[in-house]
């Protein structure tokens, strides 16, 4: 059973457009929601993360929107650039258990020039 | 800050041999390290969690005798793939967590078993 469901699986956006990736979770004990960016052949890199006491967090062109009642969170990439083309993973974690993360299946983003 | 290195970045070995992969946190002390496996165009699959000085906790379905993990210090964890076979070929990635919730990832190790 997939505890963190991520959509879409792939996304094509024009340069300058907004990329939106959605995630939904089931376990209300989750209290930490990071987004990672991964380029081919590289390890994932943390983009931005949010905790459930905040509904939105923005860092540069990247924004996380969090809806606690709906158990959903999303990543918005404003003014998408070809350099943003990568795979994006959402994850969820909770206290204890060494804070291991439960991962979404990933979204492959392609930004056309 | 929060840099994690892995060595080697790529390794090719013959079937039946053992391969050791090192994961180091360069600028922080890692309370917990995680080892992942990733297949092409797939998500990250957690293999095990290790704490310094303790035995690793393996995820269901991961053979602990096959994938030996040692977390000897707060900056170093090693994964040894014992008696490697072609089906063990994969991209192995470690991550490290200090006194915070963020996991910082290494660059990954590409293992090819012939």
mmCIF file of N, CA, C and O in Angstrom, chain A residues 22-75:
data_model
loop_
_atom_site.group_PDB
_atom_site.id
_atom_site.type_symbol
_atom_site.label_atom_id
_atom_site.label_comp_id
_atom_site.label_asym_id
_atom_site.label_seq_id
_atom_site.Cartn_x
_atom_site.Cartn_y
_atom_site.Cartn_z
ATOM 1 N N UNK A 22 1.717 17.063 -7.141
ATOM 2 C CA UNK A 22 0.875 16.840 -5.973
ATOM 3 C C UNK A 22 1.224 15.552 -5.241
ATOM 4 O O UNK A 22 1.621 14.565 -5.864
ATOM 5 N N UNK A 23 1.042 15.589 -3.934
ATOM 6 C CA UNK A 23 1.229 14.391 -3.118
ATOM 7 C C UNK A 23 0.116 14.297 -2.090
ATOM 8 O O UNK A 23 -0.359 15.328 -1.588
ATOM 9 N N UNK A 24 -0.277 13.069 -1.791
ATOM 10 C CA UNK A 24 -1.293 12.818 -0.778
ATOM 11 C C UNK A 24 -0.769 11.751 0.160
ATOM 12 O O UNK A 24 -0.076 10.828 -0.270
ATOM 13 N N UNK A 25 -1.091 11.891 1.420
ATOM 14 C CA UNK A 25 -0.622 10.919 2.392
ATOM 15 C C UNK A 25 -1.794 10.404 3.211
ATOM 16 O O UNK A 25 -2.885 10.977 3.215
ATOM 17 N N UNK A 26 -1.545 9.312 3.922
ATOM 18 C CA UNK A 26 -2.626 8.684 4.688
ATOM 19 C C UNK A 26 -2.415 8.771 6.194
ATOM 20 O O UNK A 26 -3.376 8.912 6.948
ATOM 21 N N UNK A 27 -1.172 8.694 6.616
ATOM 22 C CA UNK A 27 -0.879 8.608 8.040
ATOM 23 C C UNK A 27 -0.849 10.004 8.663
ATOM 24 O O UNK A 27 0.026 10.817 8.346
ATOM 25 N N UNK A 28 -1.781 10.293 9.542
ATOM 26 C CA UNK A 28 -1.834 11.620 10.155
ATOM 27 C C UNK A 28 -0.709 11.850 11.156
ATOM 28 O O UNK A 28 -0.542 12.961 11.662
ATOM 29 N N UNK A 29 0.086 10.835 11.437
ATOM 30 C CA UNK A 29 1.222 10.997 12.336
ATOM 31 C C UNK A 29 2.410 11.652 11.635
ATOM 32 O O UNK A 29 3.351 12.106 12.289
ATOM 33 N N UNK A 30 2.376 11.715 10.299
ATOM 34 C CA UNK A 30 3.461 12.379 9.583
ATOM 35 C C UNK A 30 3.521 13.847 9.989
ATOM 36 O O UNK A 30 2.494 14.529 10.068
ATOM 37 N N UNK A 31 4.736 14.342 10.222
ATOM 38 C CA UNK A 31 4.866 15.741 10.637
ATOM 39 C C UNK A 31 5.985 16.475 9.907
ATOM 40 O O UNK A 31 6.398 17.563 10.327
ATOM 41 N N UNK A 32 6.474 15.887 8.844
ATOM 42 C CA UNK A 32 7.570 16.508 8.107
ATOM 43 C C UNK A 32 7.428 16.099 6.658
ATOM 44 O O UNK A 32 7.307 14.903 6.352
ATOM 45 N N UNK A 33 7.422 17.087 5.762
ATOM 46 C CA UNK A 33 7.126 16.819 4.356
ATOM 47 C C UNK A 33 8.150 17.534 3.472
ATOM 48 O O UNK A 33 8.016 18.707 3.158
ATOM 49 N N UNK A 34 9.192 16.811 3.058
ATOM 50 C CA UNK A 34 10.206 17.419 2.191
ATOM 51 C C UNK A 34 9.977 17.092 0.720
ATOM 52 O O UNK A 34 9.325 16.104 0.366
ATOM 53 N N UNK A 35 10.533 17.928 -0.122
ATOM 54 C CA UNK A 35 10.597 17.665 -1.559
ATOM 55 C C UNK A 35 12.063 17.602 -1.954
ATOM 56 O O UNK A 35 12.861 18.444 -1.544
ATOM 57 N N UNK A 36 12.388 16.581 -2.746
ATOM 58 C CA UNK A 36 13.743 16.417 -3.226
ATOM 59 C C UNK A 36 13.764 16.485 -4.750
ATOM 60 O O UNK A 36 12.820 16.078 -5.423
ATOM 61 N N UNK A 37 14.881 16.963 -5.274
ATOM 62 C CA UNK A 37 15.120 17.044 -6.713
ATOM 63 C C UNK A 37 16.284 16.116 -7.045
ATOM 64 O O UNK A 37 17.309 16.124 -6.353
ATOM 65 N N UNK A 38 16.114 15.320 -8.090
ATOM 66 C CA UNK A 38 17.185 14.403 -8.465
ATOM 67 C C UNK A 38 17.469 14.496 -9.957
ATOM 68 O O UNK A 38 16.554 14.332 -10.777
ATOM 69 N N UNK A 39 18.726 14.731 -10.284
ATOM 70 C CA UNK A 39 19.172 14.696 -11.673
ATOM 71 C C UNK A 39 19.710 13.302 -11.974
ATOM 72 O O UNK A 39 20.146 12.584 -11.064
ATOM 73 N N UNK A 40 19.681 12.892 -13.250
ATOM 74 C CA UNK A 40 20.135 11.537 -13.603
ATOM 75 C C UNK A 40 21.541 11.241 -13.095
ATOM 76 O O UNK A 40 22.457 12.044 -13.266
ATOM 77 N N UNK A 41 21.697 10.094 -12.468
ATOM 78 C CA UNK A 41 23.016 9.671 -11.993
ATOM 79 C C UNK A 41 23.503 10.378 -10.754
ATOM 80 O O UNK A 41 24.664 10.203 -10.367
ATOM 81 N N UNK A 42 22.643 11.158 -10.126
ATOM 82 C CA UNK A 42 23.031 11.900 -8.921
ATOM 83 C C UNK A 42 22.134 11.522 -7.756
ATOM 84 O O UNK A 42 21.062 10.952 -7.930
ATOM 85 N N UNK A 43 22.582 11.848 -6.551
ATOM 86 C CA UNK A 43 21.735 11.647 -5.396
ATOM 87 C C UNK A 43 20.699 12.752 -5.288
ATOM 88 O O UNK A 43 20.878 13.838 -5.829
ATOM 89 N N UNK A 44 19.599 12.491 -4.597
ATOM 90 C CA UNK A 44 18.569 13.522 -4.421
ATOM 91 C C UNK A 44 19.100 14.689 -3.597
ATOM 92 O O UNK A 44 19.939 14.505 -2.713
ATOM 93 N N UNK A 45 18.600 15.864 -3.875
ATOM 94 C CA UNK A 45 18.969 17.068 -3.129
ATOM 95 C C UNK A 45 17.711 17.702 -2.565
ATOM 96 O O UNK A 45 16.709 17.839 -3.282
ATOM 97 N N UNK A 46 17.754 18.074 -1.301
ATOM 98 C CA UNK A 46 16.594 18.704 -0.666
ATOM 99 C C UNK A 46 16.304 20.046 -1.325
ATOM 100 O O UNK A 46 17.172 20.893 -1.483
ATOM 101 N N UNK A 47 15.037 20.217 -1.699
ATOM 102 C CA UNK A 47 14.587 21.480 -2.291
ATOM 103 C C UNK A 47 13.971 22.377 -1.238
ATOM 104 O O UNK A 47 14.352 23.516 -1.054
ATOM 105 N N UNK A 48 12.986 21.837 -0.575
ATOM 106 C CA UNK A 48 12.198 22.608 0.374
ATOM 107 C C UNK A 48 11.401 21.627 1.220
ATOM 108 O O UNK A 48 11.092 20.526 0.763
ATOM 109 N N UNK A 49 11.101 22.009 2.445
ATOM 110 C CA UNK A 49 10.345 21.123 3.329
ATOM 111 C C UNK A 49 9.379 21.947 4.165
ATOM 112 O O UNK A 49 9.579 23.146 4.361
ATOM 113 N N UNK A 50 8.330 21.279 4.645
ATOM 114 C CA UNK A 50 7.310 21.982 5.427
ATOM 115 C C UNK A 50 6.847 21.101 6.570
ATOM 116 O O UNK A 50 6.925 19.871 6.486
ATOM 117 N N UNK A 51 6.365 21.734 7.621
ATOM 118 C CA UNK A 51 5.744 21.031 8.726
ATOM 119 C C UNK A 51 4.257 21.362 8.722
ATOM 120 O O UNK A 51 3.854 22.399 8.177
ATOM 121 N N UNK A 52 3.415 20.541 9.321
ATOM 122 C CA UNK A 52 1.957 20.713 9.193
ATOM 123 C C UNK A 52 1.370 21.918 9.892
ATOM 124 O O UNK A 52 0.183 22.194 9.737
ATOM 125 N N UNK A 53 2.157 22.653 10.659
ATOM 126 C CA UNK A 53 1.612 23.848 11.297
ATOM 127 C C UNK A 53 1.669 25.073 10.390
ATOM 128 O O UNK A 53 1.254 26.172 10.789
ATOM 129 N N UNK A 54 2.143 24.870 9.160
ATOM 130 C CA UNK A 54 2.260 25.956 8.187
ATOM 131 C C UNK A 54 1.522 25.545 6.918
ATOM 132 O O UNK A 54 1.610 24.397 6.496
ATOM 133 N N UNK A 55 0.791 26.441 6.313
ATOM 134 C CA UNK A 55 0.015 26.081 5.118
ATOM 135 C C UNK A 55 0.789 26.344 3.826
ATOM 136 O O UNK A 55 0.441 25.802 2.774
ATOM 137 N N UNK A 56 1.808 27.166 3.910
ATOM 138 C CA UNK A 56 2.574 27.464 2.708
ATOM 139 C C UNK A 56 3.985 27.895 3.087
ATOM 140 O O UNK A 56 4.200 28.562 4.097
ATOM 141 N N UNK A 57 4.930 27.478 2.248
ATOM 142 C CA UNK A 57 6.312 27.896 2.450
ATOM 143 C C UNK A 57 6.930 28.164 1.093
ATOM 144 O O UNK A 57 6.753 27.360 0.170
ATOM 145 N N UNK A 58 7.622 29.283 0.990
ATOM 146 C CA UNK A 58 8.186 29.678 -0.295
ATOM 147 C C UNK A 58 9.680 29.900 -0.165
ATOM 148 O O UNK A 58 10.141 30.540 0.772
ATOM 149 N N UNK A 59 10.414 29.359 -1.116
ATOM 150 C CA UNK A 59 11.853 29.596 -1.187
ATOM 151 C C UNK A 59 12.222 29.831 -2.651
ATOM 152 O O UNK A 59 12.262 28.906 -3.446
ATOM 153 N N UNK A 60 12.424 31.093 -2.972
ATOM 154 C CA UNK A 60 12.726 31.433 -4.350
ATOM 155 C C UNK A 60 11.552 31.107 -5.263
ATOM 156 O O UNK A 60 10.424 31.510 -5.011
ATOM 157 N N UNK A 61 11.813 30.321 -6.294
ATOM 158 C CA UNK A 61 10.747 29.950 -7.226
ATOM 159 C C UNK A 61 9.959 28.725 -6.765
ATOM 160 O O UNK A 61 9.005 28.317 -7.440
ATOM 161 N N UNK A 62 10.330 28.138 -5.668
ATOM 162 C CA UNK A 62 9.701 26.907 -5.193
ATOM 163 C C UNK A 62 8.779 27.198 -4.012
ATOM 164 O O UNK A 62 9.170 27.866 -3.061
ATOM 165 N N UNK A 63 7.561 26.681 -4.088
ATOM 166 C CA UNK A 63 6.575 26.869 -3.031
ATOM 167 C C UNK A 63 5.943 25.532 -2.693
ATOM 168 O O UNK A 63 5.582 24.766 -3.591
ATOM 169 N N UNK A 64 5.820 25.257 -1.397
ATOM 170 C CA UNK A 64 5.037 24.103 -0.947
ATOM 171 C C UNK A 64 3.709 24.645 -0.416
ATOM 172 O O UNK A 64 3.696 25.561 0.416
ATOM 173 N N UNK A 65 2.625 24.049 -0.867
ATOM 174 C CA UNK A 65 1.304 24.316 -0.299
ATOM 175 C C UNK A 65 0.871 23.080 0.464
ATOM 176 O O UNK A 65 1.006 21.962 -0.041
ATOM 177 N N UNK A 66 0.362 23.287 1.665
ATOM 178 C CA UNK A 66 0.018 22.147 2.530
ATOM 179 C C UNK A 66 -1.430 22.262 2.985
ATOM 180 O O UNK A 66 -1.853 23.311 3.487
ATOM 181 N N UNK A 67 -2.190 21.203 2.797
ATOM 182 C CA UNK A 67 -3.592 21.154 3.214
ATOM 183 C C UNK A 67 -3.750 20.004 4.199
ATOM 184 O O UNK A 67 -3.873 18.844 3.801
ATOM 185 N N UNK A 68 -3.731 20.342 5.480
ATOM 186 C CA UNK A 68 -3.742 19.311 6.511
ATOM 187 C C UNK A 68 -5.048 18.516 6.517
ATOM 188 O O UNK A 68 -5.045 17.295 6.657
ATOM 189 N N UNK A 69 -6.170 19.184 6.340
ATOM 190 C CA UNK A 69 -7.457 18.488 6.401
ATOM 191 C C UNK A 69 -7.616 17.512 5.246
ATOM 192 O O UNK A 69 -8.202 16.442 5.392
ATOM 193 N N UNK A 70 -7.076 17.870 4.102
ATOM 194 C CA UNK A 70 -7.164 16.997 2.934
ATOM 195 C C UNK A 70 -6.016 16.011 2.873
ATOM 196 O O UNK A 70 -6.013 15.115 2.022
ATOM 197 N N UNK A 71 -5.043 16.174 3.763
ATOM 198 C CA UNK A 71 -3.847 15.325 3.775
ATOM 199 C C UNK A 71 -3.161 15.355 2.408
ATOM 200 O O UNK A 71 -2.862 14.310 1.811
ATOM 201 N N UNK A 72 -2.956 16.583 1.940
ATOM 202 C CA UNK A 72 -2.308 16.764 0.648
ATOM 203 C C UNK A 72 -1.284 17.884 0.729
ATOM 204 O O UNK A 72 -1.438 18.833 1.504
ATOM 205 N N UNK A 73 -0.244 17.759 -0.079
ATOM 206 C CA UNK A 73 0.708 18.852 -0.209
ATOM 207 C C UNK A 73 1.232 18.870 -1.635
ATOM 208 O O UNK A 73 1.232 17.843 -2.316
ATOM 209 N N UNK A 74 1.622 20.043 -2.071
ATOM 210 C CA UNK A 74 2.036 20.167 -3.463
ATOM 211 C C UNK A 74 3.248 21.077 -3.597
ATOM 212 O O UNK A 74 3.513 21.919 -2.737
ATOM 213 N N UNK A 75 3.966 20.850 -4.679
ATOM 214 C CA UNK A 75 5.135 21.671 -5.020
ATOM 215 C C UNK A 75 4.791 22.491 -6.251
ATOM 216 O O UNK A 75 4.328 21.942 -7.250
#
